[in-house]
Coordinates of C-alpha atoms and ligand atoms in Angstrom, one line a residue:
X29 CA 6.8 19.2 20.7
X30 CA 8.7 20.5 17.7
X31 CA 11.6 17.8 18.5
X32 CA 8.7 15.1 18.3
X33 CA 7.4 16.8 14.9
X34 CA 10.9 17.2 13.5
X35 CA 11.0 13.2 13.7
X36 CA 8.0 12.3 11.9
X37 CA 8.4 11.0 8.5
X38 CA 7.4 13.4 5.7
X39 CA 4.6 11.9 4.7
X40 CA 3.1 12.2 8.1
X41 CA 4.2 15.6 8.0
X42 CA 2.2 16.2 4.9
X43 CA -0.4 14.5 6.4
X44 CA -0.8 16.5 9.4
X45 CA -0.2 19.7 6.7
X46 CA -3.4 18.6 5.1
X47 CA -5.4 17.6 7.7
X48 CA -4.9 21.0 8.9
X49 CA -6.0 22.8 5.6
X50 CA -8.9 20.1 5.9
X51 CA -10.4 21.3 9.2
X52 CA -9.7 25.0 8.2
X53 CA -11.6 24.6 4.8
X54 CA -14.4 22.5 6.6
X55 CA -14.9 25.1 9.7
X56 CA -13.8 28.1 7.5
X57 CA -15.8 27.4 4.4
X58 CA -18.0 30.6 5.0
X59 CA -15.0 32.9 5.9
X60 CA -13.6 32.0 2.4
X61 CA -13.9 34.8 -0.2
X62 CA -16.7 34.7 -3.1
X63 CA -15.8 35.2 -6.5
X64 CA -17.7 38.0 -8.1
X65 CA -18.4 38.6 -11.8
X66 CA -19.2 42.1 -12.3
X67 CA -21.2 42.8 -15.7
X68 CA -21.5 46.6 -15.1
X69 CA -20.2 49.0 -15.6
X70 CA -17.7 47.7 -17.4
X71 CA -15.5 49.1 -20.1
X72 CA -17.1 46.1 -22.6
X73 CA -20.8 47.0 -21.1
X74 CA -23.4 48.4 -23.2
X75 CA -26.8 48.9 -21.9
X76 CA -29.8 49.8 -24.6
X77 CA -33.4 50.4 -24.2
X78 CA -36.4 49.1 -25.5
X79 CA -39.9 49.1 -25.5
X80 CA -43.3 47.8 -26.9
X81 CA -43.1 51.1 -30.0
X82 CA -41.2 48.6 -31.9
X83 CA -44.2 46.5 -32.2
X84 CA -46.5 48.8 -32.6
X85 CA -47.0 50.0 -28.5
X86 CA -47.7 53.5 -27.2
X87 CA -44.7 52.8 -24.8
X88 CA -41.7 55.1 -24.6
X89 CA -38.7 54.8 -23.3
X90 CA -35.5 57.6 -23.4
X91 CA -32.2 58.3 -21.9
X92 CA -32.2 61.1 -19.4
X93 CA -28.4 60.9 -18.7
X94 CA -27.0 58.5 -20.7
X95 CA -23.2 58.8 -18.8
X96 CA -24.7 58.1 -15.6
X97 CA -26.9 54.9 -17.2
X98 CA -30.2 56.8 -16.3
X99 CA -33.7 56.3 -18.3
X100 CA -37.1 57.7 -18.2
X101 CA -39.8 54.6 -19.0
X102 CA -43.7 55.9 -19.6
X103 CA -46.0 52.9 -20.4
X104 CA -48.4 53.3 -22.7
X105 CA -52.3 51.8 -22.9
X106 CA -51.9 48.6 -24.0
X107 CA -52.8 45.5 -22.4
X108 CA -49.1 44.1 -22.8
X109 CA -47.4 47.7 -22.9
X110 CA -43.6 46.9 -21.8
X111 CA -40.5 49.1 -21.6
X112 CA -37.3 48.6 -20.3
X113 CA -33.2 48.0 -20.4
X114 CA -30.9 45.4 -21.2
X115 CA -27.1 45.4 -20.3
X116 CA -24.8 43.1 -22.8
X117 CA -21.4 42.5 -22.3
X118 CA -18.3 41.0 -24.1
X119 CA -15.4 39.8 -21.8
X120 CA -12.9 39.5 -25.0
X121 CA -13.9 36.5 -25.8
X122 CA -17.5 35.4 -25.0
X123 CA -20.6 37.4 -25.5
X124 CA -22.0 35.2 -23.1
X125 CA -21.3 34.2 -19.0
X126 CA -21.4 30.8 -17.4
X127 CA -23.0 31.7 -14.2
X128 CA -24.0 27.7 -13.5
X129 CA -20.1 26.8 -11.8
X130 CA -21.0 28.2 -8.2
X131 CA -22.6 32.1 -8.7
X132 CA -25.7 32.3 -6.7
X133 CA -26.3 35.9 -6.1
X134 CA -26.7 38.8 -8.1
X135 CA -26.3 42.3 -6.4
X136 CA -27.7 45.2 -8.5
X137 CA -27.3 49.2 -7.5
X138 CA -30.0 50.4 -9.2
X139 CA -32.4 53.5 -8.1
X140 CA -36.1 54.2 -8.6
X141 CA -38.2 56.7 -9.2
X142 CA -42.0 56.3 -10.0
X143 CA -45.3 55.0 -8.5
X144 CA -44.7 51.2 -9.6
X145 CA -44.5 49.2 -6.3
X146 CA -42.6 46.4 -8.2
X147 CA -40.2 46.4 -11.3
X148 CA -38.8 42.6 -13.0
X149 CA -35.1 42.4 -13.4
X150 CA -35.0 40.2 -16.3
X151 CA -32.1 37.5 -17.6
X152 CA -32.0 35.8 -20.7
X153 CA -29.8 32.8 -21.2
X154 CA -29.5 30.8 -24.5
X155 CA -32.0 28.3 -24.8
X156 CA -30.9 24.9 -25.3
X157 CA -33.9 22.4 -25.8
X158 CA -34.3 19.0 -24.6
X159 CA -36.2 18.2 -27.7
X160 CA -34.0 19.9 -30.2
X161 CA -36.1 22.7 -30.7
X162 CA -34.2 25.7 -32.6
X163 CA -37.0 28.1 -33.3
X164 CA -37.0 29.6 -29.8
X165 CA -35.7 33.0 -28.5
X166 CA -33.7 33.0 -25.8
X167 CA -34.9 31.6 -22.7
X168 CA -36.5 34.7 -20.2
X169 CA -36.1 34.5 -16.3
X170 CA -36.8 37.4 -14.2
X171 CA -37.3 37.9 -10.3
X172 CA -39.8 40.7 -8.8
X173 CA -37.9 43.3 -6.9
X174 CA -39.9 45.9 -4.5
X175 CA -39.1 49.3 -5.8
X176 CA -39.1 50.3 -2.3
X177 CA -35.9 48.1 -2.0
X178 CA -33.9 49.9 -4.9
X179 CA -32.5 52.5 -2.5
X180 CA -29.5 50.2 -1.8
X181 CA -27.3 47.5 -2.8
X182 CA -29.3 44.9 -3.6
X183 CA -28.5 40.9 -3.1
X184 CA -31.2 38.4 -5.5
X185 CA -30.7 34.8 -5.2
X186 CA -30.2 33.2 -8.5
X187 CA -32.6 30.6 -7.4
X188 CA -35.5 32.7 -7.0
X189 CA -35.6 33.7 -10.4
X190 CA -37.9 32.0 -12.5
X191 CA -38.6 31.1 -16.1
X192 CA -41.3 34.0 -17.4
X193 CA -44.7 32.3 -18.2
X194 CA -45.3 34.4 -21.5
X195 CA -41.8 32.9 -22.8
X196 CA -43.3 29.7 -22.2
X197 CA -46.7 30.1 -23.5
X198 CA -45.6 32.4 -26.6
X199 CA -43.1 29.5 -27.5
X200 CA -45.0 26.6 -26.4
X201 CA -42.0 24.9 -23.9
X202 CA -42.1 21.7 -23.2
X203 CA -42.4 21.3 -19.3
X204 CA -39.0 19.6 -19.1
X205 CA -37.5 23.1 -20.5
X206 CA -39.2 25.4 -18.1
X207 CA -36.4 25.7 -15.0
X208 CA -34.0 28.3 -14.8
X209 CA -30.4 27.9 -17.2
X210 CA -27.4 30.1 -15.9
X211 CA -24.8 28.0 -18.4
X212 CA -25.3 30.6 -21.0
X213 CA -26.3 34.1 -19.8
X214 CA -26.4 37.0 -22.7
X215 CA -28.1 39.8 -21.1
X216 CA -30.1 41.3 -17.5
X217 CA -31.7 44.3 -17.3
X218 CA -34.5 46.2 -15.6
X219 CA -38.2 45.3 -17.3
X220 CA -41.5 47.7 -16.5
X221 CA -44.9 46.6 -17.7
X222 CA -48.3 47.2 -17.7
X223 CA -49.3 45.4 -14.7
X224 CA -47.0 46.8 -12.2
X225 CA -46.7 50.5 -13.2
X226 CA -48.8 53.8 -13.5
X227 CA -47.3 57.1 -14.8
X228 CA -43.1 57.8 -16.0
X229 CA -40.6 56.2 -14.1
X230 CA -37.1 57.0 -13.6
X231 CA -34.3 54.3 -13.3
X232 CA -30.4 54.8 -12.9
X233 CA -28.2 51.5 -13.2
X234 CA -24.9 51.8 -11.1
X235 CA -23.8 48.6 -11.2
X236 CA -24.3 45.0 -11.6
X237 CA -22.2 42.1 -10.1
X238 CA -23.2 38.4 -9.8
X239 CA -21.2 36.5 -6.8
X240 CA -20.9 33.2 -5.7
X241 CA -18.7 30.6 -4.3
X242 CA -15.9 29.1 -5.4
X243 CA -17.0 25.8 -4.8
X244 CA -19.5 24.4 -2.8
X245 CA -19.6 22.9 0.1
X246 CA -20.8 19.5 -1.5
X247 CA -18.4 19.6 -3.8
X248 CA -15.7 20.5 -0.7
X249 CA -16.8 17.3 1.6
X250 CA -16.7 15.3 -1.9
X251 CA -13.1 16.5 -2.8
X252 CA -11.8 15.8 1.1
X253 CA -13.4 12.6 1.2
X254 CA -11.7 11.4 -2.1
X255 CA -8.4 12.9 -1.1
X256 CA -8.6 11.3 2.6
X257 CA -10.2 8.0 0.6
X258 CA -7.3 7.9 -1.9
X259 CA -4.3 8.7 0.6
X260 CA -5.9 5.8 3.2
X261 CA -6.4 3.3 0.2
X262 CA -2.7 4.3 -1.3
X263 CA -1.2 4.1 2.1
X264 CA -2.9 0.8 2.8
X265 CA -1.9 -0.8 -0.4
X266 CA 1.8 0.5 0.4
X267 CA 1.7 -1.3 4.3
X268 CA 0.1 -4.0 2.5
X269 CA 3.1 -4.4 -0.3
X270 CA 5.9 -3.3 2.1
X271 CA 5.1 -6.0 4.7
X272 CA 4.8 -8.5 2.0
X273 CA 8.7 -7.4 0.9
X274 CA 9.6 -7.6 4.7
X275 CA 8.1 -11.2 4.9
X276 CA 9.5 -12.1 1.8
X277 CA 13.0 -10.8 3.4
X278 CA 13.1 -12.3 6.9
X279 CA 11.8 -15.4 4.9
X280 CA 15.2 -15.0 2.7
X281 CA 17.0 -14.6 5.9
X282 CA 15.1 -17.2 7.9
X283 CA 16.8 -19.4 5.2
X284 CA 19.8 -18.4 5.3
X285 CA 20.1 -18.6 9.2
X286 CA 19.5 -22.1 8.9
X287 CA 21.6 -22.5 6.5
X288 CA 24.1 -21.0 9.1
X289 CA 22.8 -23.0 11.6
X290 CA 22.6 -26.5 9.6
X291 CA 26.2 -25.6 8.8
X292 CA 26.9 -25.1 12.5
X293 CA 25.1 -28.4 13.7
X294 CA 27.1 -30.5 11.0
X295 CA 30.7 -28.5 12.0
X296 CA 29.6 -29.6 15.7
X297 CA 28.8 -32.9 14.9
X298 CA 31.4 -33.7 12.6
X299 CA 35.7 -35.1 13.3
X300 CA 38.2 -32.0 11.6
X301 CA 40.6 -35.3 10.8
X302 CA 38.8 -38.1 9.7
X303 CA 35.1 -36.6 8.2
X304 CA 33.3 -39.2 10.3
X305 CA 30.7 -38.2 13.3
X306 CA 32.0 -37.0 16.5
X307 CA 30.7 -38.0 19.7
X308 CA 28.0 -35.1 19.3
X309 CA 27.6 -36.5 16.2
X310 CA 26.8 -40.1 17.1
X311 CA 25.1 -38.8 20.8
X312 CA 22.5 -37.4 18.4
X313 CA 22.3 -40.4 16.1
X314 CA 21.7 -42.4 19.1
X315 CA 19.0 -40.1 21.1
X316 CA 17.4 -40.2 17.4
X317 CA 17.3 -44.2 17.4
X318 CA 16.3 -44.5 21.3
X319 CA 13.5 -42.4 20.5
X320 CA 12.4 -44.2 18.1
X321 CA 12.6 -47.1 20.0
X322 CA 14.8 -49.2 17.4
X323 CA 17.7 -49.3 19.1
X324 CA 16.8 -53.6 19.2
X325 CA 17.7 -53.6 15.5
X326 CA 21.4 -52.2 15.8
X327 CA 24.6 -53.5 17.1
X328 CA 28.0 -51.9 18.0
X329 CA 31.5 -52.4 17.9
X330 CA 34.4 -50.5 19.2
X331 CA 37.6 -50.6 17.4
X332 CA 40.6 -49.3 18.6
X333 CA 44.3 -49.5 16.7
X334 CA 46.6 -51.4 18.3
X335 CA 50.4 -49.9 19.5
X336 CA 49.2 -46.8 17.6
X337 CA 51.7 -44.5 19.8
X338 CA 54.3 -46.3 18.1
X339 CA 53.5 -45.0 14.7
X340 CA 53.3 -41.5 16.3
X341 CA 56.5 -42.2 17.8
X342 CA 58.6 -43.6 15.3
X343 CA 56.7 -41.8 11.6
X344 CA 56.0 -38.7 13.5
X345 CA 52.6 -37.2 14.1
X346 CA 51.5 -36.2 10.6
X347 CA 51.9 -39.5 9.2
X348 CA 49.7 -40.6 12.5
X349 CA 46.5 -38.4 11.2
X350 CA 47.0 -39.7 8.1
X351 CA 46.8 -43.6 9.0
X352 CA 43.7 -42.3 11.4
X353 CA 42.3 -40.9 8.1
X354 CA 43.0 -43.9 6.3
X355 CA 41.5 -46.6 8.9
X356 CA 38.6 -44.4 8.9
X357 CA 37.9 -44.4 5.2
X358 CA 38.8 -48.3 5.4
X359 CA 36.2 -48.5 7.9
X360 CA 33.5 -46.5 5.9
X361 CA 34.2 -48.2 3.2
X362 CA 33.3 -51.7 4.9
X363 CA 30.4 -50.6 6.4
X364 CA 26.4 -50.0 4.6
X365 CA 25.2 -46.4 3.8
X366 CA 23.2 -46.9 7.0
X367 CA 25.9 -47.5 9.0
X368 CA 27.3 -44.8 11.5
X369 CA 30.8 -45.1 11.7
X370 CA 32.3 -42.5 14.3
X371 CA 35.6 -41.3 15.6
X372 CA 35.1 -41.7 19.7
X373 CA 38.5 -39.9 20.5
X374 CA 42.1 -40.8 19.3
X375 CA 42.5 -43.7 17.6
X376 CA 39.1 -45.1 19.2
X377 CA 36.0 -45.7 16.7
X378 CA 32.4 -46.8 17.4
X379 CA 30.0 -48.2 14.3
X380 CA 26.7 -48.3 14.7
X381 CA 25.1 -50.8 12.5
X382 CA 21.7 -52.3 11.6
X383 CA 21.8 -55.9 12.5
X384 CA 19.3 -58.2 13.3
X385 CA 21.4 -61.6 14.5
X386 CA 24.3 -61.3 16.8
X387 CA 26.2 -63.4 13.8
X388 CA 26.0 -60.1 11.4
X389 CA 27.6 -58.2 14.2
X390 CA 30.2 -60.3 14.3
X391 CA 30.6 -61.1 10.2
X392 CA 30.9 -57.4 9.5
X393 CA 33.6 -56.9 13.1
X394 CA 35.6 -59.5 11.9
X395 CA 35.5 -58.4 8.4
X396 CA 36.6 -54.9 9.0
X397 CA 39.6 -56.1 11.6
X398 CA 40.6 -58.3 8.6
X399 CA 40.6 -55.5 6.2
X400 CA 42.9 -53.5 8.4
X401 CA 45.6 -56.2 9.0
X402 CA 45.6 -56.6 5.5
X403 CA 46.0 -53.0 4.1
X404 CA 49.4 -51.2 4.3
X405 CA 49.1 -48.0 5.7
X406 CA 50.6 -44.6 4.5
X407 CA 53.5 -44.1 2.6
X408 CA 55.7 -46.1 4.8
X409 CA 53.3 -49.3 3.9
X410 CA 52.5 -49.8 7.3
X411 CA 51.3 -52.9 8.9
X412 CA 48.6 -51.9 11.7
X413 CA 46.2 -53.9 13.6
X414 CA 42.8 -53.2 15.7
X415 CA 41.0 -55.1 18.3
X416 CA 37.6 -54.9 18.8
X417 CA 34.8 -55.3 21.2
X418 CA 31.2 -55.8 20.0
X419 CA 27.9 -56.4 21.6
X420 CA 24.2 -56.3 19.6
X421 CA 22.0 -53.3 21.0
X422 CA 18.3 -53.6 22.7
X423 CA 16.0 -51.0 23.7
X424 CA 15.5 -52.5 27.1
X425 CA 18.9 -52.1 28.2
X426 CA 19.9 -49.1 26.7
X427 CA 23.7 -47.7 25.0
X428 CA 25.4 -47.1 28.2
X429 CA 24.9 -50.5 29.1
X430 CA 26.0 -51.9 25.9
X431 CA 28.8 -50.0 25.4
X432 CA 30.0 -50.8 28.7
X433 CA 29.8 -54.5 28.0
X434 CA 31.9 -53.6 24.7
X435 CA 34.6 -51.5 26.3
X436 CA 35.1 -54.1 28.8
X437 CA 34.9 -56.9 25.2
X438 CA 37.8 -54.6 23.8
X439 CA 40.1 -54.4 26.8
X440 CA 40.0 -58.1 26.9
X441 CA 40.9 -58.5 23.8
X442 CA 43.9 -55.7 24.4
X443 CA 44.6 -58.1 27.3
X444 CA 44.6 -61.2 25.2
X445 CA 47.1 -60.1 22.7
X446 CA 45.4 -58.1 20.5
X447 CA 44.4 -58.1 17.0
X448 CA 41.2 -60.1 17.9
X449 CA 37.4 -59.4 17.9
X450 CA 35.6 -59.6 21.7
X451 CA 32.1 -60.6 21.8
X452 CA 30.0 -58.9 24.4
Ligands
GTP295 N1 48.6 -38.5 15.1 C1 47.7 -38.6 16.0 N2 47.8 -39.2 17.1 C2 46.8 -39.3 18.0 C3 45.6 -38.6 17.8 N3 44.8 -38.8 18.9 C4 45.5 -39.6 19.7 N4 46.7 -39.9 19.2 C5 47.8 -40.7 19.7 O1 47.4 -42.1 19.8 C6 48.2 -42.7 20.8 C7 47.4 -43.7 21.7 O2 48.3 -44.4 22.5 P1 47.9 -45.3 23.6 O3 46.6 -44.9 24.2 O4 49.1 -45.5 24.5 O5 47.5 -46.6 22.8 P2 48.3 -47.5 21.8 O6 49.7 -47.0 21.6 O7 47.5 -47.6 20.5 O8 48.4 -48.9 22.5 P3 47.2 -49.8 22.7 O9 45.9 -49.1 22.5 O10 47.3 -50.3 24.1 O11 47.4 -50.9 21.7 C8 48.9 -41.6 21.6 O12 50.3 -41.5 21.3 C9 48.1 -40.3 21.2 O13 49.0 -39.2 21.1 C10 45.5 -37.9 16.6 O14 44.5 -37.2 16.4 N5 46.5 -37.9 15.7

């Protein structure tokens, strides 16, 4: 298993790596730590005391320990009577907390001791209005806690608490500005009023922490599915580029192959000596013409030199090749573009020519055994002579026919004395 692992590339290997971390974050998302913000105590903490006296109330309010963050509350007559604490806090650099990226709880330690069966724990936040209002205190939210509950740590959800409605009413909000806003939060505290309280009350704050996650799991599934999106698109754009470079490639090589191969099929096909067509070469030519069915509109001739040994014999054999060389060019040179002039083997050619009459066959035979009686050959100015047997070409019958007929032309004309063009 780790010899198979060892193998994969390292992208795989990084793949599997974060497919890994994916499944753990997806299935361990609720194991995963929260992140806690705690606002008291703290050494930048202060918590102060109000109540409705500075408006003109019968309320009171007054430490009873002030170390241990304990107050004595006594609500006085009025309709609206109110008294209460507020915790503010400086973390060096804001006098405010951003409590919108993830926090959704707030645990409070805080005891009770009084007849109220409910107390608010207020938060302001600044207020920032969708119709660029600027006259308005901060915005009030608060959540109703059971005094019976305030024995123990207690967890509120951030989504419970609600905008107060004398905040919105006092300051006439528009109903667009009425939810809950944790961006900016300046102060919590614990709020007694009138309507839920009879007689003094004692409260001691311990501590206050608001907790929440990290990130969410929305914004988890969001994050893995643009990761996985981004790696499958990046990785499918990279096959799709890399197998257009590897096509590209083969095609370069494809090329050159048959390049090779072209090279190959000419060597093959092609006399070392002379430069003319071999008998692979004109085999080809021939299959070529036969399949095409217009082997009626050529004629052949065979041509071979006459008492050739002797030149072999008496000028050695390099001077041989280079007559061969010479009658061949001769040859060529006698013949059309469309002629096939070949070397069949020693000093035996065939030419394949497009003829219509049996008189062109023998016009361009004779003209050609002419040429070489004529010419002086090699250094040594020699004199040579070919005979030649020719025959014109028809589909029905076929080369091997033909050429018979011409090889038996030529060794009559070899019989006859040479130097002399055979009709077949
Ligand atoms: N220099 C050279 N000689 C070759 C080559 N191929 C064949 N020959 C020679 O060509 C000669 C052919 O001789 P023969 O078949 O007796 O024919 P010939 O001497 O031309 O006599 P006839 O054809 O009867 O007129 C031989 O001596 C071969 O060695 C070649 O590539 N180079």
């Amino acid at each position: 298993m780790s010899l198979v692992f060892l193998n994969f590339s390292t992208i795989s290997r990084l793949k599997i790596l974060l497919f890994a971390i994916s499944i753990a974050l997806v299935l361990g998302y609720d194991l995963i730590p929260d992140k806690t913000q705690q606002v008291f105590p703290t050494d930048n903490a202060v918590v102060s005391l109000f109540s409705d006296k500075e408006i003109g109330g019968t309320s009171s309010v007054r430490w009873i320990d002030q170390a241990q963050t304990q107050y004595e509350c006594s609500i006085g007559n009025g309709v609206t009577s109110y008294c209460g604490s507020a915790i503010t806090w400086w973390d060096g650099k804001d006098l405010t907390l951003d409590l919108s990226n993830g926090f959704d709880k707030m645990l409070i330690d805080v005891t009770y001791q009084g007849n109220a069966p409910t107390v608010q724990i207020i938060v302001r936040s600044t207020f920032y209005s969708t119709h660029g209002r600027t006259d308005v205190p901060d915005k009030a939210m608060a959540s109703i806690v059971d005094t019976a509950d305030l024995t123990r740590m207690l967890e509120l959800k951030l989504k419970d608490f609600r905008v107060l409605d004398w905040w919105i009413s006092e300051n006439k909000i528009a109903p667009s500005d009425t939810h809950p806003d944790w961006r900016d939060v300046i102060t919590m505290g614990v709020n007694s009023s009138k309507s839920m309280t009879s007689g003094p009350e004692q409260i001691t704050i311990n501590s206050v922490v608001f907790s929440g996650r990290y990130f969410t799991k929305e914004q988890l599934y969001l994050s893995l599915l643009i990761i996985w999106g981004f790696i499958f698109v990046s990785q499918g754009l990279w096959h799709y580029f890399e197998l257009q470079r590897r096509v590209k490639a083969d095609e370069v090589k494809l090329l050159e192959l048959a390049a090779i191969s072209e090279q190959y099929r000419v060597q093959a096909e092609t006399d070392v000596l002379t430069g003319l067509s071999n008998r692979e070469g004109l085999a080809q030519t021939l299959s070529t013409i036969e399949r095409m069915g217009e082997l009626d509109n050529f004629a052949m001739l065979i041509l071979d030199i006459d008492y050739f040994k002797q030149v072999n014999d008496n000028y050695g054999h390099d001077v041989g090749d280079q007559v061969l060389e010479e009658i061949a060019q001769l040859i060529k040179q006698n013949c059309r573009q469309t002629d096939l002039v070949s070397r069949w083997g020693g000093e035996e050619f065939i030419v394949l020519f497009r003829c219509k009459h049996a008189d062109d066959t023998k016009r361009l035979a004779e003209n050609i055994r002419l040429e070489i009686a004529r010419k002086r050959f090699s250094q040594h100015q020699l004199t040579l002579t070919a005979t030649i047997g020719a025959t014109k070409l028809s589909q029905q019958e076929g080369f091997t026919e033909a050429f018979k007929r011409a090889d038996t032309a030529l060794y009559k004309g070899k019989q006859h004395g040479r130097n002399m063009l055979v009709l077949a």
